[in-house]
């Protein structure tokens, strides 16, 4: 494997495969202990790091609380390095049915339908539904940049007005702006500002078994992590979201009907794409990019270089932000990849082994895995692998992906369900992979068109990073 320090992985051709090390502990007790470590005592990063150290391996048998306590078997084979993690992209060896977030929320929360994200490519509707998403993205490609600039210019106007009076909560502004941007970009119609609250409640109910919201464990475990919460709690909220998409997405639904889908099934899939696949990603990713760029160790130099690159590319494009001009901004690309590498918006990937097989770790050791076992990858372990990214694997290095050697490392940033491969109807790569990365770059562009530099308060939280602007210096050139 290519790496920043020349490491290429060891050879295992002369050694026999090993049993996967690790332990699930005693029935029930082991699961309870590990859930407490995962959510409350250690947190996710330390949970995995401590077990790698304990067993001396990056391929492990451990418990991962991937859903409600009483409905999910937590036993997984964890793949925690850049080499073994890629097993999850191999559809000849891994089945991706009903494994998006580790468990399957009740279908009542998605209108009674199994949504595209839960389908394995071998299932009949997978390819057609994914083509529907491609069709939507292609039909709306010219709307993305104008919609983004309109909504996020308004957001930053608000920052400029408020920042002199104290810290300005970026997450709060982003929650509204990102949701309105997506509606305008996908369907040509901004949703009502309050609709983001409905979408947020729906997302919280669906994902609540998977993370801590900061309550005491004695409250949170029985309330959020024991059984799936009933969808009736967000029925009105989901209907409001659905009704907006059904009305605004007329052209997309017409296309779906021409492909043989009912408008209802297509609309539920579009709601999921806008809500979970896109909105949830931007709620997590944009604060991470902002906090990473503002908190860089070489902040003064990095900000000056970004401002120069962004403004020069804009000048060359006649003052317009275009896909072509953004594509030329190599440092902008790099800082977005680096932020996503360190803190990917999608942290977990899952898959069931289709057959007895071997999995190879980054140090060349092969391990035996049995058919049907659940494989789990924790992306921060894979994308911070020191055998790929060297001594600075755990640090933000804004220009890491600049230049020929830097570009070779992009393939190890696995955030989007399929490594560096392009999305197709037949794979599980996120159909909006390139759209999401474009939006990340547009955000950096918008920042450095307005500001020479800026400062933030940055706090890591259980539900994502919290960022607030504390100071901005308006562009001087």
Short mmCIF file of C-alpha atoms in Angstrom, two decimals:
data_model
loop_
_atom_site.label_atom_id
_atom_site.label_comp_id
_atom_site.label_asym_id
_atom_site.label_seq_id
_atom_site.Cartn_x
_atom_site.Cartn_y
_atom_site.Cartn_z
CA UNK A 1 0.00 0.00 0.00
CA UNK A 2 1.27 3.47 -0.82
CA UNK A 3 1.93 5.69 2.16
CA UNK A 4 3.45 8.95 3.20
CA UNK A 5 6.37 7.16 4.85
CA UNK A 6 6.96 4.55 2.19
CA UNK A 7 5.35 1.68 4.09
CA UNK A 8 3.94 -0.95 1.75
CA UNK A 9 2.58 -3.54 4.17
CA UNK A 10 4.18 -6.83 5.13
CA UNK A 11 4.00 -10.06 3.19
CA UNK A 12 1.90 -12.86 4.64
CA UNK A 13 2.35 -15.42 1.87
CA UNK A 14 4.50 -17.72 4.04
CA UNK A 15 2.38 -17.56 7.20
CA UNK A 16 -0.85 -19.36 8.03
CA UNK A 17 -3.97 -17.28 8.71
CA UNK A 18 -4.68 -16.60 12.37
CA UNK A 19 -7.82 -16.62 14.44
CA UNK A 20 -9.15 -13.12 15.02
CA UNK A 21 -8.09 -11.99 18.52
CA UNK A 22 -10.40 -10.26 20.98
CA UNK A 23 -13.27 -11.08 23.29
CA UNK A 24 -17.00 -10.47 23.58
CA UNK A 25 -16.94 -11.06 27.33
CA UNK A 26 -19.60 -12.85 29.32
CA UNK A 27 -23.13 -12.90 27.87
CA UNK A 28 -25.05 -9.70 28.69
CA UNK A 29 -22.40 -8.54 31.18
CA UNK A 30 -19.76 -8.09 28.49
CA UNK A 31 -22.17 -6.16 26.32
CA UNK A 32 -23.23 -3.89 29.19
CA UNK A 33 -19.62 -3.22 30.18
CA UNK A 34 -18.59 -2.38 26.65
CA UNK A 35 -21.61 -0.12 26.07
CA UNK A 36 -20.67 1.84 29.18
CA UNK A 37 -17.08 2.18 27.94
CA UNK A 38 -18.21 3.15 24.45
CA UNK A 39 -20.74 5.83 25.37
CA UNK A 40 -19.73 7.14 28.77
CA UNK A 41 -16.30 6.16 30.13
CA UNK A 42 -13.99 6.17 27.10
CA UNK A 43 -15.87 7.48 24.08
CA UNK A 44 -15.63 5.99 20.62
CA UNK A 45 -12.02 6.80 19.68
CA UNK A 46 -10.52 5.61 22.96
CA UNK A 47 -12.79 2.56 22.97
CA UNK A 48 -11.27 1.27 19.76
CA UNK A 49 -7.74 2.49 20.43
CA UNK A 50 -7.63 0.79 23.83
CA UNK A 51 -8.70 -2.55 22.38
CA UNK A 52 -6.14 -2.33 19.58
CA UNK A 53 -3.49 -1.88 22.27
CA UNK A 54 -4.96 -4.61 24.48
CA UNK A 55 -4.95 -7.29 21.78
CA UNK A 56 -2.04 -6.07 19.65
CA UNK A 57 -4.09 -6.18 16.46
CA UNK A 58 -6.18 -3.92 14.24
CA UNK A 59 -8.54 -6.80 13.36
CA UNK A 60 -10.51 -7.71 16.47
CA UNK A 61 -13.53 -9.48 17.89
CA UNK A 62 -15.30 -6.92 20.05
CA UNK A 63 -18.75 -5.68 20.98
CA UNK A 64 -19.98 -2.54 19.23
CA UNK A 65 -23.30 -1.03 20.36
CA UNK A 66 -24.66 -0.66 16.86
CA UNK A 67 -28.31 -0.40 17.81
CA UNK A 68 -30.85 -0.97 20.59
CA UNK A 69 -29.62 -3.27 23.37
CA UNK A 70 -32.51 -5.74 23.25
CA UNK A 71 -32.76 -6.08 19.47
CA UNK A 72 -29.18 -6.14 18.13
CA UNK A 73 -26.32 -8.63 18.52
CA UNK A 74 -23.29 -6.40 19.25
CA UNK A 75 -20.66 -8.99 18.26
CA UNK A 76 -18.56 -7.86 15.29
CA UNK A 77 -15.21 -8.43 13.66
CA UNK A 78 -13.77 -4.91 13.73
CA UNK A 79 -11.53 -3.76 10.85
CA UNK A 80 -9.49 -0.88 12.23
CA UNK A 81 -6.74 -0.10 9.73
CA UNK A 82 -6.54 1.22 6.17
CA UNK A 83 -5.90 -2.21 4.63
CA UNK A 84 -8.47 -4.41 6.36
CA UNK A 85 -11.14 -1.69 6.12
CA UNK A 86 -11.26 -2.02 2.32
CA UNK A 87 -12.76 -5.49 2.73
CA UNK A 88 -16.06 -3.68 3.30
CA UNK A 89 -15.98 -2.34 -0.28
CA UNK A 90 -15.60 -5.80 -1.87
CA UNK A 91 -19.12 -6.78 -2.89
CA UNK A 92 -17.94 -10.24 -3.96
CA UNK A 93 -17.10 -10.95 -0.32
CA UNK A 94 -19.44 -8.72 1.67
CA UNK A 95 -23.22 -8.32 1.64
CA UNK A 96 -24.54 -4.80 2.34
CA UNK A 97 -28.19 -5.65 3.02
CA UNK A 98 -29.73 -3.74 5.95
CA UNK A 99 -26.40 -2.57 7.36
CA UNK A 100 -26.25 1.19 6.69
CA UNK A 101 -25.97 2.34 10.31
CA UNK A 102 -25.52 -1.08 11.90
CA UNK A 103 -29.17 -1.74 12.54
CA UNK A 104 -32.41 -1.32 10.60
CA UNK A 105 -34.78 1.29 12.01
CA UNK A 106 -38.43 0.25 11.76
CA UNK A 107 -39.69 0.76 8.19
CA UNK A 108 -42.56 2.76 9.66
CA UNK A 109 -40.07 5.59 10.03
CA UNK A 110 -39.58 5.66 6.24
CA UNK A 111 -43.19 5.27 5.15
CA UNK A 112 -43.19 1.48 5.18
CA UNK A 113 -40.44 1.13 2.55
CA UNK A 114 -36.94 -0.27 2.68
CA UNK A 115 -34.92 2.64 1.38
CA UNK A 116 -32.11 2.49 -1.21
CA UNK A 117 -29.40 2.84 1.43
CA UNK A 118 -30.48 -0.45 3.03
CA UNK A 119 -30.51 -2.43 -0.23
CA UNK A 120 -27.67 -4.70 -1.34
CA UNK A 121 -26.76 -4.21 -5.02
CA UNK A 122 -28.04 -7.74 -5.70
CA UNK A 123 -31.61 -6.71 -4.79
CA UNK A 124 -34.00 -5.88 -7.67
CA UNK A 125 -34.72 -2.22 -6.91
CA UNK A 126 -31.20 -1.15 -5.97
CA UNK A 127 -29.89 -0.16 -9.38
CA UNK A 128 -33.08 1.59 -10.47
CA UNK A 129 -33.37 3.62 -7.27
CA UNK A 130 -29.74 4.63 -7.47
CA UNK A 131 -30.25 5.70 -11.09
CA UNK A 132 -33.14 7.84 -9.88
CA UNK A 133 -30.72 9.63 -7.53
CA UNK A 134 -28.18 10.08 -10.31
CA UNK A 135 -30.90 11.51 -12.55
CA UNK A 136 -31.88 14.05 -9.90
CA UNK A 137 -28.29 15.13 -9.26
CA UNK A 138 -27.60 15.47 -12.98
CA UNK A 139 -30.78 17.41 -13.69
CA UNK A 140 -30.01 19.90 -10.92
CA UNK A 141 -26.24 20.26 -11.39
CA UNK A 142 -26.44 23.86 -12.60
CA UNK A 143 -28.43 24.88 -9.52
CA UNK A 144 -25.92 23.77 -6.88
CA UNK A 145 -23.50 26.70 -6.89
CA UNK A 146 -26.14 29.48 -7.09
CA UNK A 147 -28.22 27.82 -4.36
CA UNK A 148 -25.21 27.36 -2.11
CA UNK A 149 -23.92 30.89 -2.55
CA UNK A 150 -27.34 32.41 -1.95
CA UNK A 151 -27.99 30.52 1.28
CA UNK A 152 -24.50 30.66 2.76
CA UNK A 153 -23.96 34.30 1.81
CA UNK A 154 -26.99 35.01 3.97
CA UNK A 155 -25.52 32.89 6.75
CA UNK A 156 -22.24 34.80 6.71
CA UNK A 157 -24.10 38.12 6.53
CA UNK A 158 -25.62 37.08 9.84
CA UNK A 159 -22.20 36.26 11.26
CA UNK A 160 -20.90 39.70 10.27
CA UNK A 161 -23.80 41.40 12.03
CA UNK A 162 -23.55 39.36 15.24
CA UNK A 163 -19.86 38.63 15.81
CA UNK A 164 -19.14 41.94 17.54
CA UNK A 165 -21.62 41.02 20.27
CA UNK A 166 -20.05 37.70 21.27
CA UNK A 167 -19.60 34.19 19.85
CA UNK A 168 -21.89 33.35 16.93
CA UNK A 169 -23.19 29.78 16.95
CA UNK A 170 -22.35 28.40 13.50
CA UNK A 171 -24.16 25.10 14.03
CA UNK A 172 -27.46 26.86 14.67
CA UNK A 173 -27.13 28.95 11.51
CA UNK A 174 -25.89 26.00 9.48
CA UNK A 175 -28.83 23.80 10.50
CA UNK A 176 -31.21 26.19 8.74
CA UNK A 177 -29.01 27.23 5.82
CA UNK A 178 -27.91 23.72 4.89
CA UNK A 179 -31.48 22.45 4.88
CA UNK A 180 -32.76 25.34 2.77
CA UNK A 181 -29.82 24.98 0.40
CA UNK A 182 -30.57 21.30 -0.17
CA UNK A 183 -34.22 21.95 -0.92
CA UNK A 184 -33.31 24.69 -3.38
CA UNK A 185 -30.51 22.66 -4.98
CA UNK A 186 -32.52 19.44 -5.36
CA UNK A 187 -36.01 20.72 -6.04
CA UNK A 188 -35.76 24.43 -6.83
CA UNK A 189 -37.79 25.47 -3.80
CA UNK A 190 -36.58 26.48 -0.36
CA UNK A 191 -38.38 24.67 2.46
CA UNK A 192 -39.89 26.77 5.23
CA UNK A 193 -37.19 27.59 7.82
CA UNK A 194 -39.03 25.71 10.56
CA UNK A 195 -39.09 22.48 8.54
CA UNK A 196 -35.48 21.79 9.49
CA UNK A 197 -36.74 21.22 13.04
CA UNK A 198 -39.06 18.48 11.80
CA UNK A 199 -36.23 16.89 9.84
CA UNK A 200 -33.99 17.08 12.91
CA UNK A 201 -36.54 15.31 15.11
CA UNK A 202 -36.91 12.54 12.55
CA UNK A 203 -33.13 12.09 12.30
CA UNK A 204 -32.78 12.07 16.07
CA UNK A 205 -35.38 9.36 16.52
CA UNK A 206 -33.81 7.21 13.80
CA UNK A 207 -30.21 7.60 15.00
CA UNK A 208 -30.72 7.93 18.77
CA UNK A 209 -29.75 4.30 19.50
CA UNK A 210 -26.29 5.00 18.04
CA UNK A 211 -24.89 7.90 20.07
CA UNK A 212 -25.00 9.68 23.39
CA UNK A 213 -26.72 13.03 23.71
CA UNK A 214 -24.99 13.75 27.00
CA UNK A 215 -27.61 12.53 29.48
CA UNK A 216 -26.57 10.45 32.52
CA UNK A 217 -26.21 6.80 31.51
CA UNK A 218 -28.91 5.69 33.94
CA UNK A 219 -31.38 7.87 31.99
CA UNK A 220 -30.03 7.54 28.48
CA UNK A 221 -29.62 3.76 28.33
CA UNK A 222 -33.24 2.80 29.01
CA UNK A 223 -34.63 5.85 27.21
CA UNK A 224 -32.61 5.84 23.96
CA UNK A 225 -30.46 2.74 23.71
CA UNK A 226 -32.64 -0.18 24.78
CA UNK A 227 -35.38 -0.48 22.14
CA UNK A 228 -36.20 1.51 18.98
CA UNK A 229 -38.29 4.56 19.76
CA UNK A 230 -41.78 4.40 18.19
CA UNK A 231 -42.11 6.26 14.91
CA UNK A 232 -45.41 7.78 16.07
CA UNK A 233 -43.31 10.28 18.05
CA UNK A 234 -42.27 11.97 14.80
CA UNK A 235 -45.18 11.06 12.52
CA UNK A 236 -46.31 14.67 12.08
CA UNK A 237 -42.75 15.87 11.57
CA UNK A 238 -42.03 13.22 8.96
CA UNK A 239 -45.29 13.97 7.14
CA UNK A 240 -44.41 17.67 6.96
CA UNK A 241 -41.02 16.78 5.44
CA UNK A 242 -42.62 14.25 3.07
CA UNK A 243 -45.30 16.73 1.96
CA UNK A 244 -42.65 19.33 1.12
CA UNK A 245 -40.69 16.85 -1.06
CA UNK A 246 -43.86 15.53 -2.68
CA UNK A 247 -44.87 19.06 -3.71
CA UNK A 248 -41.46 20.51 -4.54
CA UNK A 249 -40.04 17.38 -6.19
CA UNK A 250 -42.64 17.05 -8.95
CA UNK A 251 -40.10 16.64 -11.75
CA UNK A 252 -38.10 14.03 -9.85
CA UNK A 253 -41.29 12.11 -9.07
CA UNK A 254 -42.36 12.30 -12.72
CA UNK A 255 -39.03 10.73 -13.61
CA UNK A 256 -39.55 8.04 -10.98
CA UNK A 257 -42.94 7.15 -12.42
CA UNK A 258 -41.41 6.82 -15.89
CA UNK A 259 -38.95 4.32 -14.35
CA UNK A 260 -41.77 2.21 -12.90
CA UNK A 261 -41.87 3.47 -9.30
CA UNK A 262 -44.90 4.80 -7.48
CA UNK A 263 -44.63 8.46 -6.53
CA UNK A 264 -45.00 7.42 -2.91
CA UNK A 265 -42.04 5.02 -2.86
CA UNK A 266 -39.89 7.47 -4.78
CA UNK A 267 -40.80 10.31 -2.44
CA UNK A 268 -39.82 8.35 0.67
CA UNK A 269 -36.46 7.62 -0.95
CA UNK A 270 -35.96 11.29 -1.83
CA UNK A 271 -36.82 12.32 1.73
CA UNK A 272 -34.18 9.91 3.01
CA UNK A 273 -31.61 11.15 0.51
CA UNK A 274 -32.20 14.79 1.45
CA UNK A 275 -32.57 14.15 5.18
CA UNK A 276 -30.11 11.46 6.22
CA UNK A 277 -27.72 11.13 3.27
CA UNK A 278 -27.29 14.89 2.73
CA UNK A 279 -28.59 17.06 5.57
CA UNK A 280 -27.16 14.90 8.36
CA UNK A 281 -23.82 14.86 6.53
CA UNK A 282 -23.67 18.65 6.24
CA UNK A 283 -24.75 19.14 9.87
CA UNK A 284 -21.59 17.23 10.80
CA UNK A 285 -19.16 18.04 7.99
CA UNK A 286 -19.37 21.81 7.64
CA UNK A 287 -18.71 22.56 11.34
CA UNK A 288 -15.79 20.12 11.17
CA UNK A 289 -14.29 21.90 8.15
CA UNK A 290 -14.71 25.30 9.80
CA UNK A 291 -13.20 24.16 13.09
CA UNK A 292 -10.30 22.39 11.38
CA UNK A 293 -9.33 25.31 9.15
CA UNK A 294 -9.69 27.85 11.97
CA UNK A 295 -7.75 25.68 14.42
CA UNK A 296 -4.86 24.73 12.16
CA UNK A 297 -1.40 24.93 13.76
CA UNK A 298 -0.18 26.99 10.79
CA UNK A 299 -3.33 29.10 10.72
CA UNK A 300 -1.79 32.38 9.53
CA UNK A 301 0.06 30.77 6.64
CA UNK A 302 -2.79 28.45 5.69
CA UNK A 303 -5.38 31.22 5.67
CA UNK A 304 -3.14 33.46 3.57
CA UNK A 305 -2.52 30.67 1.05
CA UNK A 306 -6.22 29.78 0.85
CA UNK A 307 -7.25 33.40 0.35
CA UNK A 308 -4.67 33.82 -2.42
CA UNK A 309 -5.70 30.61 -4.18
CA UNK A 310 -9.43 31.29 -3.98
CA UNK A 311 -9.23 34.90 -5.16
CA UNK A 312 -6.77 34.15 -7.97
CA UNK A 313 -8.97 31.35 -9.32
CA UNK A 314 -11.99 33.65 -9.13
CA UNK A 315 -10.17 36.40 -11.00
CA UNK A 316 -9.14 33.94 -13.73
CA UNK A 317 -12.81 32.91 -14.06
CA UNK A 318 -13.96 36.49 -14.54
CA UNK A 319 -15.10 36.85 -10.95
CA UNK A 320 -17.44 33.84 -11.08
CA UNK A 321 -17.47 30.77 -8.85
CA UNK A 322 -17.75 27.85 -11.24
CA UNK A 323 -17.13 24.13 -11.01
CA UNK A 324 -14.07 24.61 -13.24
CA UNK A 325 -12.63 27.38 -11.05
CA UNK A 326 -13.22 25.39 -7.86
CA UNK A 327 -11.60 22.36 -9.47
CA UNK A 328 -8.37 24.36 -9.92
CA UNK A 329 -8.16 25.15 -6.18
CA UNK A 330 -5.81 22.38 -5.06
CA UNK A 331 -5.29 23.63 -1.51
CA UNK A 332 -9.05 24.07 -1.01
CA UNK A 333 -9.55 20.46 -2.08
CA UNK A 334 -6.83 19.35 0.30
CA UNK A 335 -8.22 21.03 3.41
CA UNK A 336 -11.66 19.52 2.77
CA UNK A 337 -10.22 16.04 2.30
CA UNK A 338 -8.09 16.50 5.42
CA UNK A 339 -11.02 17.60 7.59
CA UNK A 340 -13.09 14.64 6.37
CA UNK A 341 -10.14 12.29 6.89
CA UNK A 342 -9.74 13.24 10.53
CA UNK A 343 -13.44 13.35 11.36
CA UNK A 344 -15.56 11.66 8.70
CA UNK A 345 -19.28 12.47 8.74
CA UNK A 346 -19.99 8.74 8.33
CA UNK A 347 -17.88 6.92 10.89
CA UNK A 348 -19.03 3.32 10.52
CA UNK A 349 -19.39 0.82 7.74
CA UNK A 350 -20.80 -2.67 8.03
CA UNK A 351 -21.22 -5.81 5.98
CA UNK A 352 -21.88 -9.54 6.41
CA UNK A 353 -19.25 -11.98 5.18
CA UNK A 354 -20.68 -13.84 2.19
CA UNK A 355 -18.39 -16.84 2.72
CA UNK A 356 -15.53 -18.12 4.82
CA UNK A 357 -12.63 -15.86 3.94
CA UNK A 358 -9.43 -14.19 5.05
CA UNK A 359 -8.97 -10.53 5.95
CA UNK A 360 -5.52 -8.95 5.81
CA UNK A 361 -4.42 -6.18 8.16
CA UNK A 362 -2.07 -3.30 7.32
CA UNK A 363 0.91 -5.18 8.73
CA UNK A 364 0.32 -8.17 6.45
CA UNK A 365 -1.29 -10.56 8.94
CA UNK A 366 -4.18 -12.65 7.61
CA UNK A 367 -7.18 -13.51 9.78
CA UNK A 368 -9.94 -16.07 9.35
CA UNK A 369 -13.53 -14.85 9.15
CA UNK A 370 -16.57 -17.13 8.91
CA UNK A 371 -19.54 -16.80 6.60
CA UNK A 372 -22.31 -14.67 8.06
CA UNK A 373 -20.16 -12.80 10.56
CA UNK A 374 -20.78 -9.07 10.86
CA UNK A 375 -17.78 -7.00 9.79
CA UNK A 376 -17.52 -3.44 11.09
CA UNK A 377 -15.10 -0.68 10.17
CA UNK A 378 -14.55 2.43 12.28
CA UNK A 379 -13.42 4.96 9.72
CA UNK A 380 -11.35 7.28 11.95
CA UNK A 381 -9.05 4.36 12.78
CA UNK A 382 -8.64 3.57 9.07
CA UNK A 383 -8.24 7.15 7.90
CA UNK A 384 -5.76 8.01 10.67
CA UNK A 385 -3.67 4.90 10.04
CA UNK A 386 -0.03 5.86 10.82
CA UNK A 387 1.26 3.27 8.36
CA UNK A 388 -0.35 5.38 5.62
CA UNK A 389 -0.28 8.94 6.99
CA UNK A 390 2.89 8.78 9.07
CA UNK A 391 3.71 10.57 12.30
CA UNK A 392 1.12 13.30 11.65
CA UNK A 393 -1.76 10.86 11.09
CA UNK A 394 -3.72 12.30 14.01
CA UNK A 395 -3.10 15.95 13.14
CA UNK A 396 -4.72 18.38 10.72
CA UNK A 397 -2.24 19.13 7.92
CA UNK A 398 -4.04 21.39 5.47
CA UNK A 399 -1.81 20.76 2.47
CA UNK A 400 -1.47 16.99 3.02
CA UNK A 401 -3.13 16.19 -0.33
CA UNK A 402 -1.35 18.85 -2.42
CA UNK A 403 1.03 17.75 -5.18
CA UNK A 404 1.52 14.42 -6.90
CA UNK A 405 2.47 12.49 -3.76
CA UNK A 406 -0.32 14.09 -1.77
CA UNK A 407 -2.94 13.20 -4.35
CA UNK A 408 -1.95 9.54 -4.07
CA UNK A 409 -3.19 9.56 -0.47
CA UNK A 410 -6.75 10.65 -1.33
CA UNK A 411 -7.71 7.02 -1.99
CA UNK A 412 -7.30 6.29 1.72
CA UNK A 413 -10.04 8.75 2.73
CA UNK A 414 -12.96 6.32 2.94
CA UNK A 415 -15.83 8.52 4.11
CA UNK A 416 -18.33 7.79 1.33
CA UNK A 417 -19.02 4.04 1.48
CA UNK A 418 -16.70 3.01 -1.33
CA UNK A 419 -13.12 4.28 -1.10
CA UNK A 420 -11.89 6.24 -4.10
CA UNK A 421 -14.07 4.50 -6.70
CA UNK A 422 -16.66 6.56 -8.54
CA UNK A 423 -20.33 5.89 -7.72
CA UNK A 424 -22.17 3.61 -10.16
CA UNK A 425 -25.60 2.01 -10.07
CA UNK A 426 -24.00 -1.33 -9.19
CA UNK A 427 -21.87 -0.35 -6.19
CA UNK A 428 -22.52 1.07 -2.73
CA UNK A 429 -20.50 4.21 -3.21
CA UNK A 430 -22.56 7.22 -2.13
CA UNK A 431 -24.33 8.60 -5.25
CA UNK A 432 -23.75 12.12 -3.93
CA UNK A 433 -20.04 11.64 -3.18
CA UNK A 434 -18.88 14.33 -5.62
CA UNK A 435 -21.77 16.62 -4.70
CA UNK A 436 -20.86 16.49 -1.01
CA UNK A 437 -17.18 17.21 -1.64
CA UNK A 438 -18.10 20.09 -3.97
CA UNK A 439 -20.23 21.63 -1.23
CA UNK A 440 -17.36 21.31 1.25
CA UNK A 441 -15.10 23.18 -1.17
CA UNK A 442 -17.72 25.83 -1.89
CA UNK A 443 -17.92 26.47 1.84
CA UNK A 444 -14.17 27.11 2.07
CA UNK A 445 -14.36 29.31 -1.05
CA UNK A 446 -17.16 31.40 0.47
CA UNK A 447 -15.19 31.86 3.68
CA UNK A 448 -12.07 33.14 1.94
CA UNK A 449 -13.90 35.38 -0.49
CA UNK A 450 -15.21 37.22 2.57
CA UNK A 451 -12.45 36.91 5.14
CA UNK A 452 -8.66 37.10 5.31
CA UNK A 453 -8.85 35.12 8.53
CA UNK A 454 -11.26 34.13 11.30
CA UNK A 455 -11.28 32.55 14.75
CA UNK A 456 -13.71 30.13 16.38
CA UNK A 457 -14.53 28.31 19.57
CA UNK A 458 -14.42 24.59 18.83
CA UNK A 459 -15.89 21.91 21.09
CA UNK A 460 -16.18 18.19 20.42
CA UNK A 461 -19.57 16.91 21.46
CA UNK A 462 -21.37 13.55 21.51
CA UNK A 463 -23.65 14.57 18.64
CA UNK A 464 -20.97 16.31 16.56
CA UNK A 465 -18.57 19.23 16.75
CA UNK A 466 -19.84 22.58 18.00
CA UNK A 467 -18.32 25.71 16.45
CA UNK A 468 -18.88 29.40 17.09
CA UNK A 469 -17.26 32.36 15.31
CA UNK A 470 -15.46 34.66 17.74
CA UNK A 471 -13.73 37.01 15.30
CA UNK A 472 -13.55 37.67 11.56
CA UNK A 473 -11.21 39.85 9.52
CA UNK A 474 -12.86 40.99 6.32
CA UNK A 475 -11.05 40.49 3.02
CA UNK A 476 -8.61 43.30 2.20
CA UNK A 477 -7.96 42.36 -1.43
#
